[in-house]
Amino acid sequence: MSNCNVIGITFTNNEETILPYVMEYWKKIGVDKLVVYDNESEDNTVSLLKQYPFVEIKSWSTNGVFDEIALTQKRNNVWKTE
């Protein structure tokens, strides 16, 4: 029997209010590693994420503008590099 690592990928932008609930969910479903792409959060999102040892934070930017096309492109391709 081989070990299987479960990797989750998600995106954030100023999510400090909901972040504790989201992190509890990821832990509950048994994710071994969570890669979080932070889109220039200006609140405490990044500092809160750093409290979770299974989280890897990566930065990306849409230059302060919500860009659904850029987000969709990132979602569709990011799994290829993780």
Tab-separated table of N, CA and C in Angstrom:
chain	number	residue	atom	x	y	z
A	1	MET	N	0.850	-1.185	0.000
A	1	MET	CA	0.000	0.000	0.000
A	1	MET	C	0.889	1.240	0.000
A	2	SER	N	0.626	2.169	-0.891
A	2	SER	CA	1.448	3.375	-0.989
A	2	SER	C	0.754	4.554	-0.325
A	3	ASN	N	1.571	5.482	0.120
A	3	ASN	CA	1.025	6.712	0.702
A	3	ASN	C	0.578	7.643	-0.405
A	4	CYS	N	-0.491	8.330	-0.169
A	4	CYS	CA	-1.000	9.284	-1.146
A	4	CYS	C	-1.089	10.643	-0.471
A	5	ASN	N	-0.438	11.631	-1.036
A	5	ASN	CA	-0.520	12.985	-0.508
A	5	ASN	C	-1.649	13.730	-1.202
A	6	VAL	N	-2.461	14.376	-0.399
A	6	VAL	CA	-3.567	15.159	-0.931
A	6	VAL	C	-3.166	16.625	-0.898
A	7	ILE	N	-3.170	17.256	-2.067
A	7	ILE	CA	-2.805	18.666	-2.179
A	7	ILE	C	-4.034	19.454	-2.599
A	8	GLY	N	-4.325	20.496	-1.840
A	8	GLY	CA	-5.410	21.407	-2.188
A	8	GLY	C	-4.845	22.695	-2.747
A	9	ILE	N	-5.604	23.334	-3.592
A	9	ILE	CA	-5.208	24.613	-4.171
A	9	ILE	C	-6.389	25.557	-4.044
A	10	THR	N	-6.113	26.767	-3.550
A	10	THR	CA	-7.175	27.758	-3.426
A	10	THR	C	-6.607	29.153	-3.648
A	11	PHE	N	-7.506	30.113	-3.744
A	11	PHE	CA	-7.141	31.497	-4.022
A	11	PHE	C	-7.732	32.388	-2.937
A	12	THR	N	-7.003	33.446	-2.575
A	12	THR	CA	-7.501	34.363	-1.551
A	12	THR	C	-7.296	35.804	-1.965
A	13	ASN	N	-8.137	36.634	-1.390
A	13	ASN	CA	-7.975	38.081	-1.443
A	13	ASN	C	-8.806	38.658	-0.303
A	14	ASN	N	-8.121	39.118	0.727
A	14	ASN	CA	-8.773	39.721	1.900
A	14	ASN	C	-9.839	38.796	2.492
A	15	GLU	N	-9.404	37.636	2.924
A	15	GLU	CA	-10.321	36.609	3.423
A	15	GLU	C	-10.208	36.376	4.933
A	16	GLU	N	-9.642	37.316	5.688
A	16	GLU	CA	-9.381	37.051	7.098
A	16	GLU	C	-10.627	36.668	7.893
A	17	THR	N	-11.786	37.164	7.548
A	17	THR	CA	-13.006	36.870	8.302
A	17	THR	C	-13.427	35.419	8.149
A	18	ILE	N	-13.377	34.914	6.952
A	18	ILE	CA	-13.839	33.543	6.695
A	18	ILE	C	-12.717	32.513	6.779
A	19	LEU	N	-11.489	32.974	6.782
A	19	LEU	CA	-10.340	32.085	6.705
A	19	LEU	C	-10.315	30.989	7.780
A	20	PRO	N	-10.602	31.265	9.043
A	20	PRO	CA	-10.584	30.181	10.040
A	20	PRO	C	-11.531	29.032	9.691
A	21	TYR	N	-12.679	29.343	9.150
A	21	TYR	CA	-13.643	28.311	8.767
A	21	TYR	C	-13.161	27.510	7.565
A	22	VAL	N	-12.575	28.209	6.618
A	22	VAL	CA	-12.054	27.554	5.416
A	22	VAL	C	-10.889	26.633	5.780
A	23	MET	N	-10.021	27.102	6.649
A	23	MET	CA	-8.874	26.285	7.047
A	23	MET	C	-9.328	25.051	7.813
A	24	GLU	N	-10.324	25.190	8.643
A	24	GLU	CA	-10.873	24.038	9.366
A	24	GLU	C	-11.422	23.003	8.377
A	25	TYR	N	-12.069	23.467	7.337
A	25	TYR	CA	-12.575	22.566	6.297
A	25	TYR	C	-11.437	21.795	5.644
A	26	TRP	N	-10.373	22.488	5.231
A	26	TRP	CA	-9.253	21.822	4.561
A	26	TRP	C	-8.621	20.786	5.484
A	27	LYS	N	-8.475	21.133	6.768
A	27	LYS	CA	-7.915	20.173	7.721
A	27	LYS	C	-8.851	18.978	7.884
A	28	LYS	N	-10.135	19.239	7.964
A	28	LYS	CA	-11.131	18.186	8.193
A	28	LYS	C	-11.160	17.164	7.057
A	29	ILE	N	-10.975	17.610	5.834
A	29	ILE	CA	-11.011	16.669	4.708
A	29	ILE	C	-9.671	15.964	4.488
A	30	GLY	N	-8.668	16.313	5.288
A	30	GLY	CA	-7.413	15.578	5.264
A	30	GLY	C	-6.382	16.025	4.261
A	31	VAL	N	-6.392	17.294	3.912
A	31	VAL	CA	-5.390	17.812	2.982
A	31	VAL	C	-4.020	17.803	3.660
A	32	ASP	N	-3.030	17.233	2.970
A	32	ASP	CA	-1.667	17.206	3.502
A	32	ASP	C	-0.940	18.524	3.267
A	33	LYS	N	-1.271	19.160	2.161
A	33	LYS	CA	-0.639	20.430	1.792
A	33	LYS	C	-1.684	21.283	1.091
A	34	LEU	N	-1.723	22.559	1.454
A	34	LEU	CA	-2.633	23.497	0.812
A	34	LEU	C	-1.816	24.622	0.202
A	35	VAL	N	-1.893	24.751	-1.098
A	35	VAL	CA	-1.211	25.828	-1.796
A	35	VAL	C	-2.219	26.962	-1.954
A	36	VAL	N	-1.887	28.115	-1.394
A	36	VAL	CA	-2.788	29.263	-1.424
A	36	VAL	C	-2.163	30.350	-2.291
A	37	TYR	N	-2.879	30.725	-3.323
A	37	TYR	CA	-2.460	31.831	-4.177
A	37	TYR	C	-3.152	33.080	-3.665
A	38	ASP	N	-2.365	33.969	-3.078
A	38	ASP	CA	-2.916	35.192	-2.508
A	38	ASP	C	-2.798	36.341	-3.501
A	39	ASN	N	-3.932	36.956	-3.779
A	39	ASN	CA	-3.995	38.059	-4.742
A	39	ASN	C	-3.936	39.401	-4.003
A	40	GLU	N	-2.748	39.699	-3.478
A	40	GLU	CA	-2.451	41.003	-2.860
A	40	GLU	C	-3.393	41.370	-1.714
A	41	SER	N	-3.664	40.432	-0.806
A	41	SER	CA	-4.511	40.749	0.343
A	41	SER	C	-3.929	41.905	1.134
A	42	GLU	N	-4.812	42.775	1.583
A	42	GLU	CA	-4.399	43.945	2.361
A	42	GLU	C	-4.834	43.833	3.817
A	43	ASP	N	-5.480	42.743	4.184
A	43	ASP	CA	-5.887	42.530	5.566
A	43	ASP	C	-4.898	41.545	6.206
A	44	ASN	N	-5.336	40.763	7.161
A	44	ASN	CA	-4.451	39.826	7.862
A	44	ASN	C	-4.451	38.423	7.263
A	45	THR	N	-4.929	38.283	6.057
A	45	THR	CA	-5.023	36.963	5.432
A	45	THR	C	-3.679	36.242	5.435
A	46	VAL	N	-2.642	36.861	4.952
A	46	VAL	CA	-1.346	36.193	4.827
A	46	VAL	C	-0.772	35.842	6.194
A	47	SER	N	-0.859	36.746	7.151
A	47	SER	CA	-0.327	36.432	8.481
A	47	SER	C	-1.106	35.294	9.136
A	48	LEU	N	-2.403	35.223	8.894
A	48	LEU	CA	-3.196	34.105	9.417
A	48	LEU	C	-2.813	32.795	8.736
A	49	LEU	N	-2.611	32.832	7.435
A	49	LEU	CA	-2.219	31.628	6.706
A	49	LEU	C	-0.892	31.070	7.202
A	50	LYS	N	0.003	31.941	7.591
A	50	LYS	CA	1.324	31.513	8.067
A	50	LYS	C	1.248	30.716	9.359
A	51	GLN	N	0.121	30.742	10.036
A	51	GLN	CA	-0.055	29.993	11.275
A	51	GLN	C	-0.325	28.506	11.023
A	52	TYR	N	-0.590	28.151	9.795
A	52	TYR	CA	-0.918	26.769	9.451
A	52	TYR	C	0.283	26.106	8.784
A	53	PRO	N	0.884	25.112	9.429
A	53	PRO	CA	2.114	24.515	8.888
A	53	PRO	C	1.935	23.782	7.562
A	54	PHE	N	0.726	23.392	7.216
A	54	PHE	CA	0.518	22.656	5.970
A	54	PHE	C	0.247	23.583	4.778
A	55	VAL	N	0.323	24.899	5.006
A	55	VAL	CA	0.013	25.878	3.960
A	55	VAL	C	1.287	26.407	3.301
A	56	GLU	N	1.264	26.448	1.990
A	56	GLU	CA	2.306	27.111	1.209
A	56	GLU	C	1.647	28.301	0.521
A	57	ILE	N	2.177	29.489	0.764
A	57	ILE	CA	1.590	30.720	0.220
A	57	ILE	C	2.378	31.146	-1.010
A	58	LYS	N	1.634	31.406	-2.071
A	58	LYS	CA	2.244	31.942	-3.291
A	58	LYS	C	1.500	33.226	-3.646
A	59	SER	N	2.235	34.183	-4.136
A	59	SER	CA	1.637	35.465	-4.512
A	59	SER	C	1.322	35.495	-5.995
A	60	TRP	N	0.245	36.184	-6.310
A	60	TRP	CA	-0.065	36.489	-7.699
A	60	TRP	C	-0.864	37.777	-7.707
A	61	SER	N	-0.928	38.425	-8.832
A	61	SER	CA	-1.509	39.755	-8.862
A	61	SER	C	-2.384	39.971	-10.084
A	62	THR	N	-3.505	40.630	-9.839
A	62	THR	CA	-4.334	41.124	-10.932
A	62	THR	C	-4.352	42.651	-10.877
A	63	ASN	N	-3.303	43.202	-10.284
A	63	ASN	CA	-3.105	44.651	-10.208
A	63	ASN	C	-4.262	45.396	-9.542
A	64	GLY	N	-4.801	44.792	-8.479
A	64	GLY	CA	-5.834	45.455	-7.704
A	64	GLY	C	-7.214	45.466	-8.320
A	65	VAL	N	-7.383	44.732	-9.409
A	65	VAL	CA	-8.669	44.696	-10.104
A	65	VAL	C	-9.178	43.256	-10.091
A	66	PHE	N	-10.458	43.071	-9.774
A	66	PHE	CA	-11.018	41.729	-9.881
A	66	PHE	C	-11.081	41.371	-11.355
A	67	ASP	N	-10.400	40.300	-11.712
A	67	ASP	CA	-10.294	39.906	-13.105
A	67	ASP	C	-10.684	38.440	-13.240
A	68	GLU	N	-11.941	38.193	-13.550
A	68	GLU	CA	-12.448	36.819	-13.640
A	68	GLU	C	-11.728	36.011	-14.711
A	69	ILE	N	-11.344	36.661	-15.799
A	69	ILE	CA	-10.628	35.945	-16.863
A	69	ILE	C	-9.267	35.479	-16.364
A	70	ALA	N	-8.529	36.351	-15.696
A	70	ALA	CA	-7.224	35.975	-15.160
A	70	ALA	C	-7.361	34.883	-14.105
A	71	LEU	N	-8.372	34.991	-13.256
A	71	LEU	CA	-8.603	33.993	-12.229
A	71	LEU	C	-8.949	32.640	-12.856
A	72	THR	N	-9.781	32.641	-13.849
A	72	THR	CA	-10.150	31.400	-14.533
A	72	THR	C	-8.938	30.764	-15.207
A	73	GLN	N	-8.116	31.579	-15.847
A	73	GLN	CA	-6.904	31.054	-16.482
A	73	GLN	C	-5.972	30.436	-15.444
A	74	LYS	N	-5.841	31.108	-14.300
A	74	LYS	CA	-4.989	30.586	-13.229
A	74	LYS	C	-5.552	29.273	-12.707
A	75	ARG	N	-6.856	29.229	-12.444
A	75	ARG	CA	-7.504	27.999	-11.963
A	75	ARG	C	-7.300	26.841	-12.942
A	76	ASN	N	-7.415	27.128	-14.208
A	76	ASN	CA	-7.321	26.078	-15.222
A	76	ASN	C	-5.915	25.565	-15.448
A	77	ASN	N	-4.921	26.301	-15.003
A	77	ASN	CA	-3.542	25.900	-15.283
A	77	ASN	C	-2.672	25.641	-14.065
A	78	VAL	N	-3.036	26.139	-12.916
A	78	VAL	CA	-2.171	26.058	-11.745
A	78	VAL	C	-1.919	24.619	-11.315
A	79	TRP	N	-2.871	23.753	-11.466
A	79	TRP	CA	-2.697	22.363	-11.059
A	79	TRP	C	-1.568	21.671	-11.823
A	80	LYS	N	-1.209	22.192	-12.979
A	80	LYS	CA	-0.164	21.600	-13.793
A	80	LYS	C	1.221	21.784	-13.174
A	81	THR	N	1.358	22.789	-12.299
A	81	THR	CA	2.664	23.080	-11.718
A	81	THR	C	2.786	22.617	-10.270
A	82	GLU	N	1.705	22.153	-9.686
A	82	GLU	CA	1.753	21.746	-8.276
A	82	GLU	C	1.957	20.272	-8.123
